[in-house]
mmCIF file of C-alpha atoms and ligand atoms in Angstrom:
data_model
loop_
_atom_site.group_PDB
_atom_site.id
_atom_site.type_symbol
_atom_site.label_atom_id
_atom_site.label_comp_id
_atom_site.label_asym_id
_atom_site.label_seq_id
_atom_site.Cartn_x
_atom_site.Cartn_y
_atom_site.Cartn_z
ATOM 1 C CA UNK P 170 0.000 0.000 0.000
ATOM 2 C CA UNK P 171 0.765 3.451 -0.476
ATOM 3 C CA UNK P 172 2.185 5.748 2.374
ATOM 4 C CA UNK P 173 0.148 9.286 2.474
ATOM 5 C CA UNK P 174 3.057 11.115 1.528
ATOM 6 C CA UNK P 175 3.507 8.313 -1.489
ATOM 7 C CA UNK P 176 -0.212 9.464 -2.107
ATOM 8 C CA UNK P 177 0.485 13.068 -1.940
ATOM 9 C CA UNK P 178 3.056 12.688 -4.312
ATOM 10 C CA UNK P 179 1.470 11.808 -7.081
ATOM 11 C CA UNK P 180 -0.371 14.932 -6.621
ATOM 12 C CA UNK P 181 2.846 16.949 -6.190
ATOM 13 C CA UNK P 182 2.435 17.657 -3.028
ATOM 14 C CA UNK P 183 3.766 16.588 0.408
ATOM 15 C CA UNK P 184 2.586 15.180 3.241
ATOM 16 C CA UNK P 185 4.203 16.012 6.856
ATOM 17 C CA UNK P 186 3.412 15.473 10.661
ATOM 18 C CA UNK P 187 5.038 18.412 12.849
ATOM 19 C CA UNK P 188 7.315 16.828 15.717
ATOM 20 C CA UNK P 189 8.876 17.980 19.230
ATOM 21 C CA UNK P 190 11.960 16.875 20.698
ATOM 22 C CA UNK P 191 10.748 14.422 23.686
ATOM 23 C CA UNK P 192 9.370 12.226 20.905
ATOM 24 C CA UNK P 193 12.434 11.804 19.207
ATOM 25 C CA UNK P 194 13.685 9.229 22.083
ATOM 26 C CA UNK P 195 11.329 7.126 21.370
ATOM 27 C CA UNK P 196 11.697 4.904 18.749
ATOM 28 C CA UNK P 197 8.467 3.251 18.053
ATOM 29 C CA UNK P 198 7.361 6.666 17.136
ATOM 30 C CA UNK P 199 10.279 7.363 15.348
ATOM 31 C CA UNK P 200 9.858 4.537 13.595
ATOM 32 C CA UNK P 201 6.622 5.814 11.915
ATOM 33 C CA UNK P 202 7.634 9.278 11.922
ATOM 34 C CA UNK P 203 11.018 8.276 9.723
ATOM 35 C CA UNK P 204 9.406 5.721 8.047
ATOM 36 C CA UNK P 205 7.894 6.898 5.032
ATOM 37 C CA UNK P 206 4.335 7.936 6.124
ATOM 38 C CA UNK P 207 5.724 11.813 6.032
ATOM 39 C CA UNK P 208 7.669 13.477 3.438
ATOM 40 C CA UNK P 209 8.241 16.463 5.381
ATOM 41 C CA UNK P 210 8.231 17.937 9.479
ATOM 42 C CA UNK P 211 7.914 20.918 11.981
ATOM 43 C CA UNK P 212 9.616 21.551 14.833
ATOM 44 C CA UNK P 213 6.399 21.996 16.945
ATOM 45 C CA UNK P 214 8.801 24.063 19.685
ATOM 46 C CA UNK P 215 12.486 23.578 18.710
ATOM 47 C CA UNK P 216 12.813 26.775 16.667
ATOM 48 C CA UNK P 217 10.459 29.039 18.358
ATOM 49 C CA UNK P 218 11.939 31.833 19.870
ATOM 50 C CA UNK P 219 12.457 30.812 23.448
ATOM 51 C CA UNK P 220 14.369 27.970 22.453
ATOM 52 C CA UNK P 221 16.546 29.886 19.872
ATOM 53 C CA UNK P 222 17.513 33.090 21.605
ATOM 54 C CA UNK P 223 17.206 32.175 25.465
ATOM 55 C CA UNK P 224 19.242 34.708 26.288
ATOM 56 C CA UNK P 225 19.803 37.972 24.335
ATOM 57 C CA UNK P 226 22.424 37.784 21.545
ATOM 58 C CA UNK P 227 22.979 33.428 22.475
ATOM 59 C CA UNK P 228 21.758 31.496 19.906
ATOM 60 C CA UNK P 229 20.780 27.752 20.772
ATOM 61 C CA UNK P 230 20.169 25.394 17.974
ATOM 62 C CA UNK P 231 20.932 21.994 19.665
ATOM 63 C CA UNK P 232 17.250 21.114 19.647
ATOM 64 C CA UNK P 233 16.233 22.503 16.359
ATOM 65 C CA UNK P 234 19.463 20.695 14.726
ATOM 66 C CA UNK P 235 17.794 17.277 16.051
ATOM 67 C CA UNK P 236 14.765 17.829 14.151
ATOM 68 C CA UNK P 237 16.777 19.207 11.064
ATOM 69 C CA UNK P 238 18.939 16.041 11.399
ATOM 70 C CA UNK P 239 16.250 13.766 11.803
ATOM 71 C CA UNK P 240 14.462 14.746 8.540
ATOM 72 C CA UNK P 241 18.066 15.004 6.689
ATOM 73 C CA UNK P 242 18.207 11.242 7.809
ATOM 74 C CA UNK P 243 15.046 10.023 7.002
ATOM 75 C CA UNK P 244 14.638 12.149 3.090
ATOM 76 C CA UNK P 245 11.944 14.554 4.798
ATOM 77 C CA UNK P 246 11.684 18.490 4.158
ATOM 78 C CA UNK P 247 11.492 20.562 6.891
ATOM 79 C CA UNK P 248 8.568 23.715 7.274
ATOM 80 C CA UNK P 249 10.970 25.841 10.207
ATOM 81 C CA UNK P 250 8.493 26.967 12.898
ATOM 82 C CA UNK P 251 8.244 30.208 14.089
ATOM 83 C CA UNK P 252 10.462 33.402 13.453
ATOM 84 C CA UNK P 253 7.891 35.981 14.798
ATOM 85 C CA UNK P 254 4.903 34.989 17.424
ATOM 86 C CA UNK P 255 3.226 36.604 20.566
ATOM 87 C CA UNK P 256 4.069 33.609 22.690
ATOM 88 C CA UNK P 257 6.928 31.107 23.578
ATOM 89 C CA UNK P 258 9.160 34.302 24.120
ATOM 90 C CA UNK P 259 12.167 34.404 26.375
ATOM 91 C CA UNK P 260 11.675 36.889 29.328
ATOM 92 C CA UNK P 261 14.421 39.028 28.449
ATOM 93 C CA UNK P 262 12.514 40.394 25.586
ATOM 94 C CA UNK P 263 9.354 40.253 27.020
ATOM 95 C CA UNK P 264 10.246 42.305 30.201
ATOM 96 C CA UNK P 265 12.630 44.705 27.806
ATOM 97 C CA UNK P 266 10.908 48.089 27.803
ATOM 98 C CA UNK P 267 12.236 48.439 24.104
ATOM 99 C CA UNK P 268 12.028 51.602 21.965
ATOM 100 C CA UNK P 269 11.028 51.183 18.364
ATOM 101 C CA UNK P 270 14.521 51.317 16.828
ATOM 102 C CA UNK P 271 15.509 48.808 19.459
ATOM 103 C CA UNK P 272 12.962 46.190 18.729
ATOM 104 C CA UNK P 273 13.454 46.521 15.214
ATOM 105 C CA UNK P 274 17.264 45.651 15.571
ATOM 106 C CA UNK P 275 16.343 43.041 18.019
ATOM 107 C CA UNK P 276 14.002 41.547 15.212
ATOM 108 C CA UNK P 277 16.466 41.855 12.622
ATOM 109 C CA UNK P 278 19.102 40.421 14.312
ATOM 110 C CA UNK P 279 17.320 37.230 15.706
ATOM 111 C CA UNK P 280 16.321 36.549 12.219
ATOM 112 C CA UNK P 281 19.213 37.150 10.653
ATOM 113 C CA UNK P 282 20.810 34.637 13.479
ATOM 114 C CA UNK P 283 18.387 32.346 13.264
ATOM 115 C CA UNK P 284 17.043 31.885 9.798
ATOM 116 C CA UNK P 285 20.866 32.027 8.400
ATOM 117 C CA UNK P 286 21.695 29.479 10.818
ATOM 118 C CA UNK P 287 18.843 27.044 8.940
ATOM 119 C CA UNK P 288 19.653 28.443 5.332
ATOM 120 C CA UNK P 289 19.877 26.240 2.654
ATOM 121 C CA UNK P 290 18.686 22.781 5.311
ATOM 122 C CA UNK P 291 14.933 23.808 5.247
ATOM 123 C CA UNK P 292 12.171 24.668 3.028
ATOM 124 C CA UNK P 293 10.238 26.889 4.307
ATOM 125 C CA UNK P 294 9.790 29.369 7.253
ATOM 126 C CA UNK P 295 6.864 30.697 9.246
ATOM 127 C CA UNK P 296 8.369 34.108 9.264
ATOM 128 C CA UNK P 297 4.911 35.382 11.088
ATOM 129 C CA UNK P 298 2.593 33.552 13.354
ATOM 130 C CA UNK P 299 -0.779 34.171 14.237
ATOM 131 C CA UNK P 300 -1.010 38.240 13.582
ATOM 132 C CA UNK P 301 -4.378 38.559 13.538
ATOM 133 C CA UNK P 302 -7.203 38.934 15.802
ATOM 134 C CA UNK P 303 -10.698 36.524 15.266
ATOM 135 C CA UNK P 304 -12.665 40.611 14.071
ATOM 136 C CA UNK P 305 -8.750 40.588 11.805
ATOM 137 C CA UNK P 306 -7.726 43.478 13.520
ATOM 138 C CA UNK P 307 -3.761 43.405 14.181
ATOM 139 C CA UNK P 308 -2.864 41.447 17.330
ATOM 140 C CA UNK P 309 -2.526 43.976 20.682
ATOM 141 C CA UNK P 310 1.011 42.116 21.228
ATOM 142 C CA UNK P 311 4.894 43.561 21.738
ATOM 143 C CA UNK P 312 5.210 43.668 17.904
ATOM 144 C CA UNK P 313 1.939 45.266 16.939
ATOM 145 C CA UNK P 314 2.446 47.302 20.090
ATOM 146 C CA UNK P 315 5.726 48.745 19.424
ATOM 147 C CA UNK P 316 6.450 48.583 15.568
ATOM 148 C CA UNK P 317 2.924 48.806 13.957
ATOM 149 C CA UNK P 318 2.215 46.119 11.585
ATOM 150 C CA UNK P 319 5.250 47.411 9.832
ATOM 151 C CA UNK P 320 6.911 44.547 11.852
ATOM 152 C CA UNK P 321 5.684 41.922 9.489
ATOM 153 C CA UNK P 322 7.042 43.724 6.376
ATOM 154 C CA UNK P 323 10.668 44.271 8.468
ATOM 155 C CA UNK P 324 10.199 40.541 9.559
ATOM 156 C CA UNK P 325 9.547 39.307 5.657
ATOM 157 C CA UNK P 326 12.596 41.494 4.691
ATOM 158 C CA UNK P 327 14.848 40.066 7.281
ATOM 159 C CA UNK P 328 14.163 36.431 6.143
ATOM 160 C CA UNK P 329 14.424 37.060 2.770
ATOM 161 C CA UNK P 330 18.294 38.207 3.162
ATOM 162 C CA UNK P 331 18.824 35.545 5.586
ATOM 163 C CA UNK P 332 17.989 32.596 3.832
ATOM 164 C CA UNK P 333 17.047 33.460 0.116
ATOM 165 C CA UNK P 334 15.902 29.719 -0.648
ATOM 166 C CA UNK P 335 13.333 29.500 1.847
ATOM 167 C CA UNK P 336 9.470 30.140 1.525
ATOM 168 C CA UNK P 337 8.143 32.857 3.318
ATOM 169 C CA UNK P 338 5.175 32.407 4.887
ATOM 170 C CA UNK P 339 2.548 33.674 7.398
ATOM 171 C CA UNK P 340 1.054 31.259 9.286
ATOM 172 C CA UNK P 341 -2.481 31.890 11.231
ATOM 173 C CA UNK P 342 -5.515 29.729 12.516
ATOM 174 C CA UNK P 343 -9.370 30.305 11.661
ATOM 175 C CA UNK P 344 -8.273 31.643 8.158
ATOM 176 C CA UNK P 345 -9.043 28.440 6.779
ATOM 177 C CA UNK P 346 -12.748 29.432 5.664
ATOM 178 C CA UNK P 347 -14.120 32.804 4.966
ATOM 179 C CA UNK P 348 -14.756 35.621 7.265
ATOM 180 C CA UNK P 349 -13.387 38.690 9.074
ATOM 181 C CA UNK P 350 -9.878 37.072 9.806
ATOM 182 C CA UNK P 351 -8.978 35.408 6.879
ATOM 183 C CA UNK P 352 -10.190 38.556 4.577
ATOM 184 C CA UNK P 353 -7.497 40.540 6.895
ATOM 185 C CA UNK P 354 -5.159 38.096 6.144
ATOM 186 C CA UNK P 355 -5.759 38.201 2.402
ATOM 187 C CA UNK P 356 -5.530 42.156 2.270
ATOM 188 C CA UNK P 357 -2.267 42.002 4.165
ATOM 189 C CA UNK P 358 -0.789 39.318 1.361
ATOM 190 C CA UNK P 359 -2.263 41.604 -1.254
ATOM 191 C CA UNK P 360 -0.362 44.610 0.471
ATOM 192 C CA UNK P 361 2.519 42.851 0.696
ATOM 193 C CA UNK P 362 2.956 41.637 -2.533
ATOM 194 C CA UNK P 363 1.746 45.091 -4.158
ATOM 195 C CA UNK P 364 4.610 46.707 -2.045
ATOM 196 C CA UNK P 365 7.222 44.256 -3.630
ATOM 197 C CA UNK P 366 7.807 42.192 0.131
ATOM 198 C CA UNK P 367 9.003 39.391 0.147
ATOM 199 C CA UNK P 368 5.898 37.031 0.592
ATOM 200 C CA UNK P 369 5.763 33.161 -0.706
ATOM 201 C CA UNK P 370 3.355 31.322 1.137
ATOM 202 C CA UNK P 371 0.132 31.802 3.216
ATOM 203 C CA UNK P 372 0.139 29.164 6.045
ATOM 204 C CA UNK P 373 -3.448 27.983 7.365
ATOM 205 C CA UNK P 374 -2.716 25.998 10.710
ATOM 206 C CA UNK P 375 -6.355 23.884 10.676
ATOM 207 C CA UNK P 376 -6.759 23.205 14.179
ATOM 208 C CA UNK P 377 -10.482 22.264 13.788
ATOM 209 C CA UNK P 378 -12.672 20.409 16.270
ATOM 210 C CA UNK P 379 -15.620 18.153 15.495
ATOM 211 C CA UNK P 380 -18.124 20.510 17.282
ATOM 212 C CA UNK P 381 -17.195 23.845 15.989
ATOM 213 C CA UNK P 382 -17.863 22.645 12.460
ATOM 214 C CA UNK P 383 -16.255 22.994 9.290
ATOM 215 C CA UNK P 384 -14.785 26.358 8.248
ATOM 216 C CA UNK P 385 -16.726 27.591 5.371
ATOM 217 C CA UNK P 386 -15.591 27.964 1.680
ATOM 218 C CA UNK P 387 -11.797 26.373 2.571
ATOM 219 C CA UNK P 388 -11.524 25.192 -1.320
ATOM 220 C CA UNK P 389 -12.372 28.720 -2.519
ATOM 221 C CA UNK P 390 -10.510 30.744 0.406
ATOM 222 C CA UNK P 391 -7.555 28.850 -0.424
ATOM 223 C CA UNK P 392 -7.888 29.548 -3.951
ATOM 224 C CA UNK P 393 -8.331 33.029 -3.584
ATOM 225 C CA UNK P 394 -5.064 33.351 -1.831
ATOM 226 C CA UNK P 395 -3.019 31.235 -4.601
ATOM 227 C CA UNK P 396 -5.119 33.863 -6.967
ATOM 228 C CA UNK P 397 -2.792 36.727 -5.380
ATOM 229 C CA UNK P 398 0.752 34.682 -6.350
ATOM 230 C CA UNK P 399 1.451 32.881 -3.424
ATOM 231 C CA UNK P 400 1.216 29.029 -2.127
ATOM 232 C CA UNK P 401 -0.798 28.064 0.317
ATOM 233 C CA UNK P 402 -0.397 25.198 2.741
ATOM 234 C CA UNK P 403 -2.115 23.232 5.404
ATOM 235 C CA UNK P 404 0.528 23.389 8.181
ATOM 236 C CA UNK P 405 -1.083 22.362 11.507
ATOM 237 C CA UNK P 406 -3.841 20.301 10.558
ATOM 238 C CA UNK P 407 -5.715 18.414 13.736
ATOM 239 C CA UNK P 408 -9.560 17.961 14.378
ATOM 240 C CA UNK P 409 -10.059 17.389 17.991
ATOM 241 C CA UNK P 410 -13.412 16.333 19.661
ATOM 242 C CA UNK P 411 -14.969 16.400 23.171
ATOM 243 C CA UNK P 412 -14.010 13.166 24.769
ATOM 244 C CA UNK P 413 -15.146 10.648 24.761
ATOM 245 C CA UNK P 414 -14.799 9.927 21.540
ATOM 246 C CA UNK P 415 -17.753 7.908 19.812
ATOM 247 C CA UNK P 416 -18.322 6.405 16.142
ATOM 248 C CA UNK P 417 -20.288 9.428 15.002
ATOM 249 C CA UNK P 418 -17.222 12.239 16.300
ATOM 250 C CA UNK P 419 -14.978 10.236 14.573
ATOM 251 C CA UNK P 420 -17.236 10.184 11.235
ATOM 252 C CA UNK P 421 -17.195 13.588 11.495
ATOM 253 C CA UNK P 422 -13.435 14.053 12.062
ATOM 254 C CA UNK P 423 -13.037 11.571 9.190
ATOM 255 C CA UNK P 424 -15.210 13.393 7.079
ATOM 256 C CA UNK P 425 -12.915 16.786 8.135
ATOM 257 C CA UNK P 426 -10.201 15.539 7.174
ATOM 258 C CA UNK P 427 -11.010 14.037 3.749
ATOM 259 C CA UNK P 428 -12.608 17.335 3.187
ATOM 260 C CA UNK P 429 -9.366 19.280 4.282
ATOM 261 C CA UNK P 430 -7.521 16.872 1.846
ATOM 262 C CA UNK P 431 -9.694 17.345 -0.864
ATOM 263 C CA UNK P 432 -9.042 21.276 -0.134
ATOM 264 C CA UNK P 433 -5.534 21.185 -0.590
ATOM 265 C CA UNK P 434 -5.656 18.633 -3.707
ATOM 266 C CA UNK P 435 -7.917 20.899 -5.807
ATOM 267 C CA UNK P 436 -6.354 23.773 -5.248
ATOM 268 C CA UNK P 437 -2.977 24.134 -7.350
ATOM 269 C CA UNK P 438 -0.626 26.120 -5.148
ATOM 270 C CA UNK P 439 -1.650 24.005 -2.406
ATOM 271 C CA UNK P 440 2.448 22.477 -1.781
ATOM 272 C CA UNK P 441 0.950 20.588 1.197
ATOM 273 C CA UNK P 442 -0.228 19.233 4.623
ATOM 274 C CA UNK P 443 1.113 18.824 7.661
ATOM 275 C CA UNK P 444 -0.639 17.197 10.551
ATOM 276 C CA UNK P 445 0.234 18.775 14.381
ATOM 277 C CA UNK P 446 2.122 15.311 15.225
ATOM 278 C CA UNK P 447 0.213 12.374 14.470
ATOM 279 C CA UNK P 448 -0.295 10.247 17.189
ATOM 280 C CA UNK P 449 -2.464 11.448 20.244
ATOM 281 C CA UNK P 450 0.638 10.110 22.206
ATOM 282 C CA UNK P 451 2.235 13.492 21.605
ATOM 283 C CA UNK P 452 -1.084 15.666 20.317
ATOM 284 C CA UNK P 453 -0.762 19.682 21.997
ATOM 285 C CA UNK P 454 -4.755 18.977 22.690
ATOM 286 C CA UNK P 455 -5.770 17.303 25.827
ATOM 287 C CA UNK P 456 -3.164 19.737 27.831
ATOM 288 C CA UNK P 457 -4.334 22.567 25.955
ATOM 289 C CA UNK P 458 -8.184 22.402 25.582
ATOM 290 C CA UNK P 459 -9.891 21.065 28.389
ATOM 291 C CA UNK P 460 -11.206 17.531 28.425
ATOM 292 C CA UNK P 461 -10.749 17.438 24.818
ATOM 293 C CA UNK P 462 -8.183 14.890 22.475
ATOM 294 C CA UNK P 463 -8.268 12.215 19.683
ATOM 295 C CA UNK P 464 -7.001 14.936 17.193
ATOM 296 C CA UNK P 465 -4.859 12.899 15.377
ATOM 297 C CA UNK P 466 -4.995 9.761 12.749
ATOM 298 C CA UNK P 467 -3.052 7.466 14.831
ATOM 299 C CA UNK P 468 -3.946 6.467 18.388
ATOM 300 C CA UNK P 469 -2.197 6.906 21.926
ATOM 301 C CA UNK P 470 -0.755 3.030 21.194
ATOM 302 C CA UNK P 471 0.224 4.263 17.693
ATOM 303 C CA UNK P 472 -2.020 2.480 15.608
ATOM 304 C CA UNK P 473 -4.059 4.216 12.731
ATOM 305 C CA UNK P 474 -7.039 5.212 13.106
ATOM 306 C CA UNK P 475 -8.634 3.092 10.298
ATOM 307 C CA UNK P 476 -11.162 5.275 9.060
ATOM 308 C CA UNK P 477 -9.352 8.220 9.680
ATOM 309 C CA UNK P 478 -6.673 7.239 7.991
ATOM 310 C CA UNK P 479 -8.523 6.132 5.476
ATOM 311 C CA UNK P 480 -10.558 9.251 4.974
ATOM 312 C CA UNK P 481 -7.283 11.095 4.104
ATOM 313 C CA UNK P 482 -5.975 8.382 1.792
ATOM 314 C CA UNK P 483 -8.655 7.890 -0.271
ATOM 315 C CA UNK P 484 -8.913 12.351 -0.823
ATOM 316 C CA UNK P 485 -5.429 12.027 -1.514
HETATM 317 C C1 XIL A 39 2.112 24.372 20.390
HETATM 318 C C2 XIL A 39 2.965 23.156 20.682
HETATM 319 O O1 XIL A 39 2.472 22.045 19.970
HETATM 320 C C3 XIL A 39 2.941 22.876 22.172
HETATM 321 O O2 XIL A 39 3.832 21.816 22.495
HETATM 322 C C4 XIL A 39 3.341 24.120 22.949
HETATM 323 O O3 XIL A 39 3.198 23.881 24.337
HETATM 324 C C5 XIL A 39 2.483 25.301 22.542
HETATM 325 O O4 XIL A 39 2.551 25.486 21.141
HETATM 326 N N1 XIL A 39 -0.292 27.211 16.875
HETATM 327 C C6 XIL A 39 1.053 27.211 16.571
HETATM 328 C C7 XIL A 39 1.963 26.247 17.229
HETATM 329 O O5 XIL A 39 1.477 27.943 15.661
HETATM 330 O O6 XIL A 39 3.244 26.776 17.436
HETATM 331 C C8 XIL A 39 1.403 25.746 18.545
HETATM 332 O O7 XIL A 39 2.235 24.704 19.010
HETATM 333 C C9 XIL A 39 -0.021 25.285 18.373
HETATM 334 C C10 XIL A 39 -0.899 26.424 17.912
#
């Protein structure tokens, strides 16, 4: 049988699962994760900015590495998670009481660090994560705060001389459909690319959940993006449910993933998915949203998830 990212293939596309560190002991999951099932990863914390510039000016890439090394090893591309975000930020920039000129120089410099550290080993880059409120006004956080959504531009920039191989790309949730936030996200791209920044990609993170329902429109949002010149990808896909699960959540998750799939394969410049790890072993959900889990296609025991799996296979 074919693996997903075998599937995907075909299509010209890839298919990843994000990873984290602690995993990477253990080899039954590595074992899956290396083993052909994923043509490409994310660091799911490795590269964020806490881990990369603990300290101000000391750069730490011993974790990130790992990941990078991993994927090198088993022929998988690498998405590099997350230049520019409101959270996972080291304390020493958090508690700076930074002028404008010296947040922009701390920006620059971390990226320049960072992302040239990773040039030429990884595909891509989530220069900017999550800027955007749910009404798609600009984030109330120390970027917005202090720079103005200038920051994104200066962040794009920064990137783009660091590593010119990589894809650019913002990255934000509850974009995937239509609405107030994923129309601001589309008139920043169109911005962007009418001012001559350095934009590639427009990242949609898919963190859905079985009672919220689907987002609305995904095929045509998506499209409408890859209308403006950019790719789009699927980079954090996981539908979670209320526990416990029962056989009609997990119809429904099937059904949201096959339809996330099918997203992605009809739309041209869609390069790809990536599920947030995939094996509720290691899922962000049950410590993050209360009494919910079962996100992923592959259990706590990692076994698939037959009809989850496949769901995605068969839209692939
Ligand atoms: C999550 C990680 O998976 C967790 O391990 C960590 O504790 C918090 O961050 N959107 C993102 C990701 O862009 O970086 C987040 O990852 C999940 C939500």
């Amino acid at each position: 049988a074919s693996t997903l990212n075998q599937l995907a293939r075909t299509q010209g596309k890839y298919f990843g699962s994000a990873t984290d560190n602690p995993e990477l002991s253990d080899s039954a999951y590595t074992a899956i994760l290396g083993g052909g099932e994923f043509g490409s990863t994310t660091p799911g914390n490795s590269m964020k900015w806490d881990a990369t510039e603990p300290q101000q000016n000391q750069f730490s890439y011993a974790r990130g590495d790992a990941v990078v090394d991993f994927a090198e090893a088993h022929d998988m591309m690498v998405r590099a998670h997350t230049l520019v975000w409101h959270n996972q930020l080291p304390s020493w920039l958090t508690s700076g009481n930074w002028s404008a000129t010296q947040l922009t120089s701390i920006l620059q410099n971390h990226i320049a660090n960072v992302a040239g550290h990773y040039a030429g080993k990884v595909y891509s880059w989530d220069v900017v994560n999550e800027p955007f409120n749910e009404d798609g006004t600009y984030r109330s956080d120390l970027w917005y705060n202090t720079l103005g959504s200038g920051y994104i531009a200066t962040a794009l920039r920064a990137a783009r001389a660091a590593d010119p191989n990589a894809k650019l790309y913002i990255n934000d949730y509850n974009t995937e459909g239509s609405g107030a936030k994923s129309d601001a996200m589309y008139n920043l791209v169109k911005s962007l690319k009418a001012q001559g920044v350095p934009i590639d990609g427009v990242g949609f993170q898919a963190h859905l959940a079985v009672q919220y329902g689907f987002p609305p429109g995904m095929q045509a949002n998506l499209q409408r993006f890859a209308d403006l010149g950019v790719d789009v990808a699927i980079t954090e896909l996981d539908v979670r449910m209320e526990l416990p699960a029962d056989s009609a959540k997990v119809a429904t998750q099937a059904t949201y993933y096959a339809n996330v799939t099918k997203a992605c394969i009809a739309v041209a410049r869609c390069v790809g998915i990536t599920i947030w790890d995939y094996t509720d072993k290691y899922s962000w959900v049950p410590g993050t949203f209360n009494g919910q889990g079962s996100a992923l296609p592959w259990d706590e025991n990692l076994n698939k998830k037959p009809s989850v799996y496949d769901a995605i296979a068969t839209a692939l």
